[in-house]
Backbone as numpy.savetxt, mean C-alpha at the origin, in Angstrom:
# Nx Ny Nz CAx CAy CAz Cx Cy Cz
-7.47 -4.96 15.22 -6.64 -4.78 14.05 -5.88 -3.47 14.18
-4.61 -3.39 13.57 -3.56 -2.16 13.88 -3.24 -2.12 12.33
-3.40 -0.34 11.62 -2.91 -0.06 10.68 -0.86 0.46 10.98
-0.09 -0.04 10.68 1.05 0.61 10.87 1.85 0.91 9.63
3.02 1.60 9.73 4.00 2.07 8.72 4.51 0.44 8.17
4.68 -0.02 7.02 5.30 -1.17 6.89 6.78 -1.11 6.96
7.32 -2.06 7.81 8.81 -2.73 8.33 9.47 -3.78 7.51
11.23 -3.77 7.82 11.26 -4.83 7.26 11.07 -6.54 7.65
10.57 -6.58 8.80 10.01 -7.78 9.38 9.13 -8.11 8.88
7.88 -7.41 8.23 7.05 -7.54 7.28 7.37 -7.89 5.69
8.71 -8.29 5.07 8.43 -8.59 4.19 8.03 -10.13 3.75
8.56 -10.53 4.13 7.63 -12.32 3.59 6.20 -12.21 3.90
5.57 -12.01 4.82 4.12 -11.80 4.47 3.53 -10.97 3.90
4.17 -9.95 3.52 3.99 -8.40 2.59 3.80 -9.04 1.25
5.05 -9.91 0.79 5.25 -10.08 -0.21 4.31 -10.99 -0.74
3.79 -12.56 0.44 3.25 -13.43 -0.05 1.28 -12.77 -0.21
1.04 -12.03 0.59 -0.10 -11.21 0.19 -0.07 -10.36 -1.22
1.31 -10.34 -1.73 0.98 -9.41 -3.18 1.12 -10.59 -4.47
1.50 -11.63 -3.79 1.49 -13.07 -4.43 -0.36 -13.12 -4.66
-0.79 -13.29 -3.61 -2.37 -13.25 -3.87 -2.88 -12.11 -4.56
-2.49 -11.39 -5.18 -2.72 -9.96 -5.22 -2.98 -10.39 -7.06
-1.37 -10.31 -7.09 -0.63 -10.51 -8.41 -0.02 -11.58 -8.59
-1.03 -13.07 -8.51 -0.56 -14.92 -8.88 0.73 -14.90 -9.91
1.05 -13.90 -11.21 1.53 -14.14 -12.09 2.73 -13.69 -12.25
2.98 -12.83 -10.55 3.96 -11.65 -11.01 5.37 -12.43 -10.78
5.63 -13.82 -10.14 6.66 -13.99 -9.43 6.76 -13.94 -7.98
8.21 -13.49 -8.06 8.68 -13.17 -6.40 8.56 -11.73 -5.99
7.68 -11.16 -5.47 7.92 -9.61 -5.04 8.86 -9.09 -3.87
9.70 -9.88 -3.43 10.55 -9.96 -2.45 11.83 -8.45 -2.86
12.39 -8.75 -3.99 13.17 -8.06 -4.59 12.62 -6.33 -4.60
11.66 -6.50 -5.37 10.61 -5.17 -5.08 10.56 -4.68 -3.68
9.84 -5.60 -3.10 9.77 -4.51 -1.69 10.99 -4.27 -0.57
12.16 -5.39 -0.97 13.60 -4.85 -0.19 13.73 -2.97 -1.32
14.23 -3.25 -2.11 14.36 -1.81 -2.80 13.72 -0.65 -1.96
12.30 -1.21 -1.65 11.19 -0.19 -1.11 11.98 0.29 0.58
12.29 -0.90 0.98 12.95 -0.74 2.65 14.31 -0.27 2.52
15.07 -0.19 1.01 16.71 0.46 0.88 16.00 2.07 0.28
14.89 2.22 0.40 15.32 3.69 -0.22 15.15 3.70 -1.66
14.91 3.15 -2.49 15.65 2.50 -3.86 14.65 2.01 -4.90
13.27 2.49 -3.98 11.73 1.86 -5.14 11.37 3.41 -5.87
11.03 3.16 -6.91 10.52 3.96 -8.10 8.83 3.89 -8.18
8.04 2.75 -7.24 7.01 2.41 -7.13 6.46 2.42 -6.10
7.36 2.50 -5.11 6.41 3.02 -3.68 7.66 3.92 -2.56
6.21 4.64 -2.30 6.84 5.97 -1.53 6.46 5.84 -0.14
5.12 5.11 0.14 4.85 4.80 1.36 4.06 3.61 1.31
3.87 2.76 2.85 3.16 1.15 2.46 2.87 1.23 3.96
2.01 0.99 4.16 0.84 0.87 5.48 0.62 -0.74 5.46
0.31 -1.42 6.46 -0.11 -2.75 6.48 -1.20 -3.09 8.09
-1.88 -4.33 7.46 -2.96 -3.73 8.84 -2.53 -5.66 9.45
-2.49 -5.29 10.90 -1.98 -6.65 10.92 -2.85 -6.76 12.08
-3.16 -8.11 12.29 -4.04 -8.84 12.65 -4.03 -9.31 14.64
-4.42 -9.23 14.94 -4.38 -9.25 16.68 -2.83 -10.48 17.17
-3.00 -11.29 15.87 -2.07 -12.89 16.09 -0.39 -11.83 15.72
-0.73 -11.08 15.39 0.59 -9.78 14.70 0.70 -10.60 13.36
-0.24 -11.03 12.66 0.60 -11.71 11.40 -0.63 -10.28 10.52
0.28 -10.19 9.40 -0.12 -8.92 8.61 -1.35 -9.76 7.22
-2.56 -9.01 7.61 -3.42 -9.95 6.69 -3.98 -8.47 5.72
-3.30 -7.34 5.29 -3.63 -6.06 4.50 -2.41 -5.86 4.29
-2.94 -4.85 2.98 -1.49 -3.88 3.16 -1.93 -2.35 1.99
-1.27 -1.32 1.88 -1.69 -0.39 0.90 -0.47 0.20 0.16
-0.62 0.36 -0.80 0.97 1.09 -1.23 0.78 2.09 -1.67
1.44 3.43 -1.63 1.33 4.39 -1.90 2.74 4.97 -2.57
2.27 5.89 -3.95 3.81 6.46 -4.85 3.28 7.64 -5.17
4.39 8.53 -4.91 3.85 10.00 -6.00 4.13 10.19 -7.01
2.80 10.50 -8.05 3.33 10.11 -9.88 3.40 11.74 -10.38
3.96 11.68 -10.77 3.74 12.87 -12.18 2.75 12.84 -12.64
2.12 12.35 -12.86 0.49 12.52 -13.97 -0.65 11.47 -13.29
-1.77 11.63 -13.14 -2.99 11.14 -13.26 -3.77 11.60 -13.85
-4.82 10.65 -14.56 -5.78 11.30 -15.32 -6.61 12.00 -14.58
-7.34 13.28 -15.28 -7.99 14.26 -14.37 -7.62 15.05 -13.47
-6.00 15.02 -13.25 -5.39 16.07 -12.12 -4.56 16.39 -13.22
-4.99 18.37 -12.43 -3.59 18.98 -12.97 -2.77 19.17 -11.93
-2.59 18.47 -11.08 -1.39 18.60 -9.73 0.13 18.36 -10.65
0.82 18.87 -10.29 2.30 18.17 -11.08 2.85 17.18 -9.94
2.52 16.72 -8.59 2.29 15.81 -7.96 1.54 15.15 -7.43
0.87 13.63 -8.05 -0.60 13.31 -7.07 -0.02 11.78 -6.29
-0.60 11.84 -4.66 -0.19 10.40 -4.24 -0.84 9.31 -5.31
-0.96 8.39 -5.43 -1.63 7.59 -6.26 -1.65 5.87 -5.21
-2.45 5.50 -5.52 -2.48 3.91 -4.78 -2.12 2.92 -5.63
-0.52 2.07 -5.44 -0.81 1.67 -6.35 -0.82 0.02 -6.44
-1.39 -0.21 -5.15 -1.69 -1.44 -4.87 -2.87 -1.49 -3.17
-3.68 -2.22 -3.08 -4.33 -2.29 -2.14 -5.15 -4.01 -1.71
-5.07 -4.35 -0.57 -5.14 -6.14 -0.74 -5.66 -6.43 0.59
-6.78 -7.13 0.80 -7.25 -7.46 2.28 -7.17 -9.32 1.78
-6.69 -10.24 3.00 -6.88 -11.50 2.72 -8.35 -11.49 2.11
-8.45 -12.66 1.82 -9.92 -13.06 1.70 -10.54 -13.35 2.40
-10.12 -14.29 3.77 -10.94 -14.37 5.05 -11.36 -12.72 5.85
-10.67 -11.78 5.67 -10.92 -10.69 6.57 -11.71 -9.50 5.24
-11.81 -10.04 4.45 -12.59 -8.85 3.40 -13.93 -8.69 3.88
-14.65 -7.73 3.73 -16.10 -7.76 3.83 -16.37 -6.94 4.94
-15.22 -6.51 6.12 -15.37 -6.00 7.54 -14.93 -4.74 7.79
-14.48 -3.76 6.21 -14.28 -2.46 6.52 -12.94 -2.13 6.44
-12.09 -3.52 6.29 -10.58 -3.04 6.91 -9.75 -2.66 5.72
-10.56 -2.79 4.62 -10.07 -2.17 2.83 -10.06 -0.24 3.41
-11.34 -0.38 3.92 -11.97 1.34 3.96 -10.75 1.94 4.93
-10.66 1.29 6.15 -9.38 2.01 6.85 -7.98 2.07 6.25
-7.80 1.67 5.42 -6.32 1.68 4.76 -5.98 2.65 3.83
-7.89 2.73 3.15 -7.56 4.04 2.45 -8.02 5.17 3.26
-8.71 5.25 4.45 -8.24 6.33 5.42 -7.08 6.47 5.73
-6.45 5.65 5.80 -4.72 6.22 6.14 -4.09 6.23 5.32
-4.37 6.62 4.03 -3.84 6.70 3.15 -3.98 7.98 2.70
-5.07 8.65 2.67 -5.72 9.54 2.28 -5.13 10.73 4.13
-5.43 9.98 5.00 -4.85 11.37 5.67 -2.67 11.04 6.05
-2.71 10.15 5.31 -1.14 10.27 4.86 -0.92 11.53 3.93
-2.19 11.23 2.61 -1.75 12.48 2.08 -1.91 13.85 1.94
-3.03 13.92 2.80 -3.46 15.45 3.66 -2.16 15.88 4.62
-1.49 15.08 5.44 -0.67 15.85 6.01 0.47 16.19 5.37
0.75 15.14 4.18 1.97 15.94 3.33 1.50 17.23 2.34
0.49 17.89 2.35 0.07 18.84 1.32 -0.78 18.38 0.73
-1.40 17.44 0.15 -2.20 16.43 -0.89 -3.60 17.14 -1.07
-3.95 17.43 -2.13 -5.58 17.55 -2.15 -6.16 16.86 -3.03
-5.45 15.77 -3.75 -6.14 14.92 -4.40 -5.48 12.76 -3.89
-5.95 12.13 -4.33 -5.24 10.92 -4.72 -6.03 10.21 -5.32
-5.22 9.61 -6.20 -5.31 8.51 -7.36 -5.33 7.11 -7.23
-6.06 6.27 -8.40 -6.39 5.20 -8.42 -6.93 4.55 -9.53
-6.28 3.46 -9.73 -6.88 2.46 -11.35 -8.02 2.51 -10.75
-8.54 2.37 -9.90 -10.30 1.83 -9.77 -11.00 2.85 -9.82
């Protein structure tokens, strides 16, 4: 398995994994082009872990918010989406995504990051 920067060759399976994510939300297609123009308000960085076949079965999203509860940072990364298929859950590959997530945000300055969970 390979964690990488997410591309735009990755969006139809990006997207149809946030379909499993979020059944109700629609099309996330629109969303994550914005994300690849520069142009998302919701993600600042997106990691995806793709699978030996190269088809992408993870992914992590990462935004810097103004506020989280419990930080007084006036910038914290925050996660604000995270998704392993269901066949590959259970094997650790959730835990590496938020390792690279977390030393994504150690090398930009970061001493905290955030999360609904």
């Amino acid at each position: 398995m390979k964690i990488r920067a997410a591309k735009p060759t990755d969006l139809s399976e990006w997207a149809g994994l946030r379909q499993h994510l979020w059944p109700d939300s629609g099309s996330h297609i629109k969303e994550l082009q914005e994300y690849f123009n520069g142009e998302s308000i919701d993600i600042t960085e997106a990691f995806v872990l793709e699978a030996p076949e190269n088809n992408i079965i993870g992914f992590i999203e990462i935004n810097i918010r103004n506020f989280a509860e419990g930080s007084r940072k006036a910038q914290v990364p925050y996660i604000e989406a995270w998704y392993i298929a269901d066949d590959y859950q259970g094997y650790g590959y959730g835990q590496q995504l938020m390792v690279t997530a977390e030393q994504w945000a150690i090398e930009r300055g970061f001493t905290e990051l955030a999360s609904d969970t």
